[in-house]
Coordinates of N, CA, C and O in Angstrom, one line a residue:
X1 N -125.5 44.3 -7.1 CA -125.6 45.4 -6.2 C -124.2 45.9 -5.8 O -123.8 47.1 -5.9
X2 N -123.6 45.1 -5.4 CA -122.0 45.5 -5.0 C -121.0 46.1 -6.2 O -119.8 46.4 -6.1
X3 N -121.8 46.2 -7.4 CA -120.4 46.8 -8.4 C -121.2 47.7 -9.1 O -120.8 48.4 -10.1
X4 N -122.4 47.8 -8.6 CA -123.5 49.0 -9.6 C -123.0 50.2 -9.6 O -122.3 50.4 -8.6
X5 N -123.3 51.5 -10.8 CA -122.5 52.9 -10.3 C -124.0 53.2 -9.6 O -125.2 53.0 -9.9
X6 N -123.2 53.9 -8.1 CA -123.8 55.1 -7.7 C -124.5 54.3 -6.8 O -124.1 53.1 -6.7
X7 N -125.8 54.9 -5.9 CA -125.9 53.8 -4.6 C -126.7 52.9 -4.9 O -127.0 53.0 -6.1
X8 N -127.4 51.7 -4.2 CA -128.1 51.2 -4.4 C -129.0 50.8 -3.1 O -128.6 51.0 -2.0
X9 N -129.9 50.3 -3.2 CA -131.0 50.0 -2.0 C -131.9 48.9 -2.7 O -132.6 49.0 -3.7
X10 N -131.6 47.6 -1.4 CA -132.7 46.4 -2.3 C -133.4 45.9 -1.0 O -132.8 45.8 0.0
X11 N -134.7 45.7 -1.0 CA -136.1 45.8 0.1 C -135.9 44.0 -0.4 O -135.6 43.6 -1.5
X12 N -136.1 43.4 0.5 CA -136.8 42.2 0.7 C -138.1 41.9 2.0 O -138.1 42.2 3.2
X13 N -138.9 41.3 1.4 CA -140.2 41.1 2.0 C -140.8 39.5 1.9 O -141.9 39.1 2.3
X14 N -140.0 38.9 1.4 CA -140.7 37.7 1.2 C -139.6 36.8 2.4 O -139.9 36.5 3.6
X15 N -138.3 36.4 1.7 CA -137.6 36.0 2.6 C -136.8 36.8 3.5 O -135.9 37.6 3.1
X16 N -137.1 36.6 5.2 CA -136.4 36.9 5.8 C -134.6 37.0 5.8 O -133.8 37.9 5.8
X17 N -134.5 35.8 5.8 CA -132.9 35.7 5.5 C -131.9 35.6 4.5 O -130.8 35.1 4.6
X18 N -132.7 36.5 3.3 CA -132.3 36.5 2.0 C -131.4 37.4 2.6 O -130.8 37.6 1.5
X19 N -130.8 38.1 3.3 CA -128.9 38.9 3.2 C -128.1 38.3 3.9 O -127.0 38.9 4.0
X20 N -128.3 36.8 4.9 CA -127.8 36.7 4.9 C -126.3 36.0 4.5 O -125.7 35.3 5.3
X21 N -126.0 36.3 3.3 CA -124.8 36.3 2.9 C -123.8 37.5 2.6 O -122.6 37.4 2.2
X22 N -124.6 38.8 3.1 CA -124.0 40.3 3.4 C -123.1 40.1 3.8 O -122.2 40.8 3.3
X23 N -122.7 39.2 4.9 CA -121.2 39.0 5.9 C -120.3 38.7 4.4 O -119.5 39.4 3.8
X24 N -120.6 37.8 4.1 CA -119.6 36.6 3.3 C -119.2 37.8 1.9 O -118.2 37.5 1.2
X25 N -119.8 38.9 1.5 CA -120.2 40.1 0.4 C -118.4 40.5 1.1 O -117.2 40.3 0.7
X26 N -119.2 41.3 2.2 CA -118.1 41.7 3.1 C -116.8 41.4 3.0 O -115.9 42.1 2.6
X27 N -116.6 40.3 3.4 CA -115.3 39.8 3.2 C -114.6 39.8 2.4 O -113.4 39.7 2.4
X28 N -115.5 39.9 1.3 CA -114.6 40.1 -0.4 C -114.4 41.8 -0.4 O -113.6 42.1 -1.2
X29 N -115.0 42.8 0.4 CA -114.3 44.3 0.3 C -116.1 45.0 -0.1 O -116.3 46.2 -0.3
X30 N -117.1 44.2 -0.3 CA -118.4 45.2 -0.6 C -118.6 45.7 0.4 O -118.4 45.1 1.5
X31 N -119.0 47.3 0.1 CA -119.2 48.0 1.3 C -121.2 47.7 1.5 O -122.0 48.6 1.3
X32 N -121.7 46.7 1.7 CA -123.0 46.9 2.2 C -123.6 46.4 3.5 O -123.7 45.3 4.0
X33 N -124.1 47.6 3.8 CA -124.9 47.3 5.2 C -126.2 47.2 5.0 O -126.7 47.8 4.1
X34 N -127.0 46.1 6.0 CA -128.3 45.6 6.0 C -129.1 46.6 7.5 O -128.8 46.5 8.7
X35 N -129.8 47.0 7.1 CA -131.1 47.1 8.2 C -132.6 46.9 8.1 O -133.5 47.6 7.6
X36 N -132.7 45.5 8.7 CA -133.7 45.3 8.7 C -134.1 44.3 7.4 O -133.6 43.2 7.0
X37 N -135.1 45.0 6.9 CA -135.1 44.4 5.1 C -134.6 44.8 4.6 O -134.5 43.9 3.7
X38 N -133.7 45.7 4.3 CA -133.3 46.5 3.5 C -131.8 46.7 3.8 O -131.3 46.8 4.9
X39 N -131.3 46.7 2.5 CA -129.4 46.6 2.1 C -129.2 47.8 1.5 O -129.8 48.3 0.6
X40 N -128.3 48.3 2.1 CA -127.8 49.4 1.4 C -126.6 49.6 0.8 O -125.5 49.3 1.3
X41 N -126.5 49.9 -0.2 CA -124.9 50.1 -0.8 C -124.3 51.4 -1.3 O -124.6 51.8 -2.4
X42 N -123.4 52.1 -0.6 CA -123.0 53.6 -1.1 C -122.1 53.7 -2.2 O -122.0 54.9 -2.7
X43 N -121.5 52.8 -2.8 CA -120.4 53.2 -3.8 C -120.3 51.7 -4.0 O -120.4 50.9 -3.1
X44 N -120.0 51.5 -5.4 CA -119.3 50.4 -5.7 C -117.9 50.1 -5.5 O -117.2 51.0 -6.0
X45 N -117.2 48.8 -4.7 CA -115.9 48.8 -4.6 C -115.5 47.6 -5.4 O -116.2 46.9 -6.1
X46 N -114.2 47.5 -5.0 CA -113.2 46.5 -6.2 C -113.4 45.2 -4.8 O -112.6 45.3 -3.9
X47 N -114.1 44.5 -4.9 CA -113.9 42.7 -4.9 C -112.6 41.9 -4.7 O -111.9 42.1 -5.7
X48 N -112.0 41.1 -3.9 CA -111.1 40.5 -3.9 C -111.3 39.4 -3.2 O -112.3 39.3 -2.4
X49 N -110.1 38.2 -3.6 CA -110.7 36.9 -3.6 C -111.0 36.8 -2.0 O -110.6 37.5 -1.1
X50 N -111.9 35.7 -1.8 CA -111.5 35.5 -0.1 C -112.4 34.2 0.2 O -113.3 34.0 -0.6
X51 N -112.2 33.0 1.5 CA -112.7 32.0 1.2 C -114.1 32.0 1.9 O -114.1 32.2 3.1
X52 N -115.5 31.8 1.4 CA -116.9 32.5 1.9 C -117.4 31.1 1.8 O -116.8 30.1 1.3
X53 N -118.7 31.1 2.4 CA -119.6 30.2 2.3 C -121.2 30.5 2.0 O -121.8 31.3 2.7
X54 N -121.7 29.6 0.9 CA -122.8 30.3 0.9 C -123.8 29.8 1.9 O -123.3 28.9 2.6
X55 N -125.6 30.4 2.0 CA -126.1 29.9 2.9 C -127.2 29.1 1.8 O -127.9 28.2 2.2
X56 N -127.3 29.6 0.7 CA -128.9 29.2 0.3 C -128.5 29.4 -1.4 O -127.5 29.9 -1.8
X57 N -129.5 29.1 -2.2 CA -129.6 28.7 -3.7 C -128.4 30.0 -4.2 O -127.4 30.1 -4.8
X58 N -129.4 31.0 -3.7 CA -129.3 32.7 -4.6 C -128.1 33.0 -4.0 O -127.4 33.5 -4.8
X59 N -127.6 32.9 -2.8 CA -126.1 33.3 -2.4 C -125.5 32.3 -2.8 O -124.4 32.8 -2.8
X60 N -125.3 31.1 -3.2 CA -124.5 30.6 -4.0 C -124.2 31.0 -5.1 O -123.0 31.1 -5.5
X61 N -125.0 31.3 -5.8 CA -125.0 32.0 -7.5 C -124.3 33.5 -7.3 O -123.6 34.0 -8.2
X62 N -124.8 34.4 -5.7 CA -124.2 35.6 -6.0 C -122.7 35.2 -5.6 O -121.8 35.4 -6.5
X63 N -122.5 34.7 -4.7 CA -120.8 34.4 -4.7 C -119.9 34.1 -5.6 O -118.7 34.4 -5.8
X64 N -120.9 33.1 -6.3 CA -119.5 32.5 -7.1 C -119.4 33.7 -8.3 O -118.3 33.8 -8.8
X65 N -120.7 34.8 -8.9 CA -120.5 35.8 -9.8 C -119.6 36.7 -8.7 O -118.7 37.4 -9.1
X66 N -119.9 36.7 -7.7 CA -118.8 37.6 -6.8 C -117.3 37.7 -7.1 O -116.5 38.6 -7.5
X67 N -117.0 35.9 -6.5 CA -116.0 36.0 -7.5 C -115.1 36.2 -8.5 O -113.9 36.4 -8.4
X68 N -116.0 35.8 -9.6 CA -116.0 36.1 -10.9 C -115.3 37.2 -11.3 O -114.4 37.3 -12.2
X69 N -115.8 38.1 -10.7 CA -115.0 39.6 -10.7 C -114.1 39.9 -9.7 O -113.5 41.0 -9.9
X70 N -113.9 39.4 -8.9 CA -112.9 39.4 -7.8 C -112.0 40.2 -8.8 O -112.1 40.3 -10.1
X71 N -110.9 41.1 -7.8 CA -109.7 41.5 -8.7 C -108.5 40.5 -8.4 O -107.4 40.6 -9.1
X72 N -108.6 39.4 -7.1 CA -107.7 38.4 -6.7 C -107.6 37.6 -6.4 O -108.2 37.4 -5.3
X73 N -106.8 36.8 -6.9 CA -106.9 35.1 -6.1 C -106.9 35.2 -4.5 O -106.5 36.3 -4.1
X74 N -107.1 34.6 -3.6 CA -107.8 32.7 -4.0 C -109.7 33.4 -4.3 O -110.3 34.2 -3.6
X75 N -110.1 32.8 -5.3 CA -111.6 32.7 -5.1 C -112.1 31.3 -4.7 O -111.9 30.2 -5.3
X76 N -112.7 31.5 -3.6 CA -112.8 30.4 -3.1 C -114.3 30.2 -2.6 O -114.4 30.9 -1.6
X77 N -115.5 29.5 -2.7 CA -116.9 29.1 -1.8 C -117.4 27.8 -1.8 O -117.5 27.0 -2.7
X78 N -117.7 27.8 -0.5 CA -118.6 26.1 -0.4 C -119.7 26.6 -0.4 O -120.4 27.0 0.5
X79 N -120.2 26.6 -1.8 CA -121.6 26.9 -2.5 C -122.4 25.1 -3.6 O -122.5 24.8 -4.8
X80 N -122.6 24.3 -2.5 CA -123.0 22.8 -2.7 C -124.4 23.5 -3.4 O -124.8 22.9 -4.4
X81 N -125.3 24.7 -3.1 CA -126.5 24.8 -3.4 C -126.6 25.0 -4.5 O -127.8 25.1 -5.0
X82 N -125.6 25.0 -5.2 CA -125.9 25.3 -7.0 C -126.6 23.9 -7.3 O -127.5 24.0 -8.1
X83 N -126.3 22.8 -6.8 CA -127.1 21.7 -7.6 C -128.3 21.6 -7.5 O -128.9 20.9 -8.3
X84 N -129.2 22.4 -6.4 CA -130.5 22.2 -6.3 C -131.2 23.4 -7.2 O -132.4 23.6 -7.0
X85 N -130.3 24.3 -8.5 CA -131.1 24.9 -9.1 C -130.2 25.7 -10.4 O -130.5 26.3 -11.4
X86 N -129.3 25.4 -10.0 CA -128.1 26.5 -10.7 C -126.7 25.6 -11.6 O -125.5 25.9 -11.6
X87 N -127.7 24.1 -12.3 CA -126.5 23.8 -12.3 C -125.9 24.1 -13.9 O -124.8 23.5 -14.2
X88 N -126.3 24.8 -14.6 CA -126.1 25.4 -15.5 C -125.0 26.5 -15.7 O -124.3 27.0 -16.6
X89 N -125.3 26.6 -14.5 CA -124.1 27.8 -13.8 C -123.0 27.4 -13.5 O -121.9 27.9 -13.8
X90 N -123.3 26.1 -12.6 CA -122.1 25.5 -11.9 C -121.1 24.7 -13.0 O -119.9 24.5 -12.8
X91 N -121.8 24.2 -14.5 CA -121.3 23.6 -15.5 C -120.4 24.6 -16.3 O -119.4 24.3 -16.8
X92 N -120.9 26.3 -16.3 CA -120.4 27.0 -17.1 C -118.6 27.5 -16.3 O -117.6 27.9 -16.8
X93 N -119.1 27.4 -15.1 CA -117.9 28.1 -14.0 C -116.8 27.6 -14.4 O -115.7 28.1 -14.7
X94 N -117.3 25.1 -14.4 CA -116.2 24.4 -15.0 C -115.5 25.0 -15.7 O -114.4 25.4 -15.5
X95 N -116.4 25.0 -17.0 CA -116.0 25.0 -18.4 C -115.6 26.5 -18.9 O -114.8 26.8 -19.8
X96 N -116.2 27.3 -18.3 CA -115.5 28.9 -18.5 C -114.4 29.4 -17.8 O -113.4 30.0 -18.3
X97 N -114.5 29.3 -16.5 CA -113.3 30.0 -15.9 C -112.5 28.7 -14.6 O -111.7 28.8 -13.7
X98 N -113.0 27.9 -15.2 CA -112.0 26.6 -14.6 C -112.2 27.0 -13.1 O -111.2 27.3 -12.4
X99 N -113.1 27.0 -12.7 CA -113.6 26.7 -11.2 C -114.2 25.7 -10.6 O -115.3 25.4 -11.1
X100 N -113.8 25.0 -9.6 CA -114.0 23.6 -9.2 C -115.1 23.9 -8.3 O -114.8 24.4 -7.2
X101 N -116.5 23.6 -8.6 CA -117.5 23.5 -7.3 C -117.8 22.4 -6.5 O -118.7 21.6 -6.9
X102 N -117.3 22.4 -5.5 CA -118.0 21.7 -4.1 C -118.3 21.9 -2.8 O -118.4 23.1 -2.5
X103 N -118.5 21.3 -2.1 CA -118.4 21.5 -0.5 C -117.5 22.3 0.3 O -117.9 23.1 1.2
X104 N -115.9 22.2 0.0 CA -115.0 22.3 0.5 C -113.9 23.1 0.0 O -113.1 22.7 -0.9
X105 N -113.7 24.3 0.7 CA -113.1 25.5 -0.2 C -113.1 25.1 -1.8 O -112.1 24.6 -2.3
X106 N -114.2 25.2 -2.6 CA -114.7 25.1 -3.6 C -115.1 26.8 -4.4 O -115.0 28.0 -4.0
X107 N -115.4 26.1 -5.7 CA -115.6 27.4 -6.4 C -114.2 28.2 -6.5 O -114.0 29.4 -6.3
X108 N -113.3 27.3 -6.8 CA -111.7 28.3 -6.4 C -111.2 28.2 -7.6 O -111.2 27.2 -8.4
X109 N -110.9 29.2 -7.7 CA -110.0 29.4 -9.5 C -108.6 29.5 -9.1 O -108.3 30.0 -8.0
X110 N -108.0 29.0 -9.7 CA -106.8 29.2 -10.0 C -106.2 31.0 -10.3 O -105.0 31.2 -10.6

């Protein structure tokens, strides 16, 4: 949602607290605001590194692809929830872009 062209708008209905990781979005420079169910995004911006924390399975997975594209170091998240579903993900992060996942300013690339 944060790098898509042109605007975007995503409805959630099932889980209440599925944005909140919007703050932690934020911090890296996405411009999106939440009201209500619903996220809004006006323009895609440029990502930069910053140290976030996720809350739950799916914001761990969007963070660490958050960073992924970051335009700058430090990429940094304590995203522990990739093991309860993502760890496929968390093996490729190792092995692709040399990111260390744990607890503790984790998820940090070099």
């Amino acid at each position: 949602m944060a790098q898509a062209r042109g605007q975007s708008v995503l409805s959630e209905n099932i889980f209440e607290n599925r944005f909140m990781h919007v703050p932690e979005l934020r911090r890296m420079g996405a411009d999106i605001v939440v009201e209500g169910h619903t996220g809004h995004r006006a323009r895609p911006t440029k990502l930069k590194g910053a140290k976030v924390m996720a809350t739950d399975l799916r914001a761990s997975a969007c963070l660490v692809l958050a960073g992924l594209v970051a335009a700058a170091p430090p990429r940094s998240c304590a995203c522990t929830h990739l093991d309860r579903g993502y760890e496929h993900l968390k093996r490729s992060c190792v092995d692709w872009a040399r990111i260390s996942v744990g607890s503790r300013a984790s998820c940090s690339r070099p």
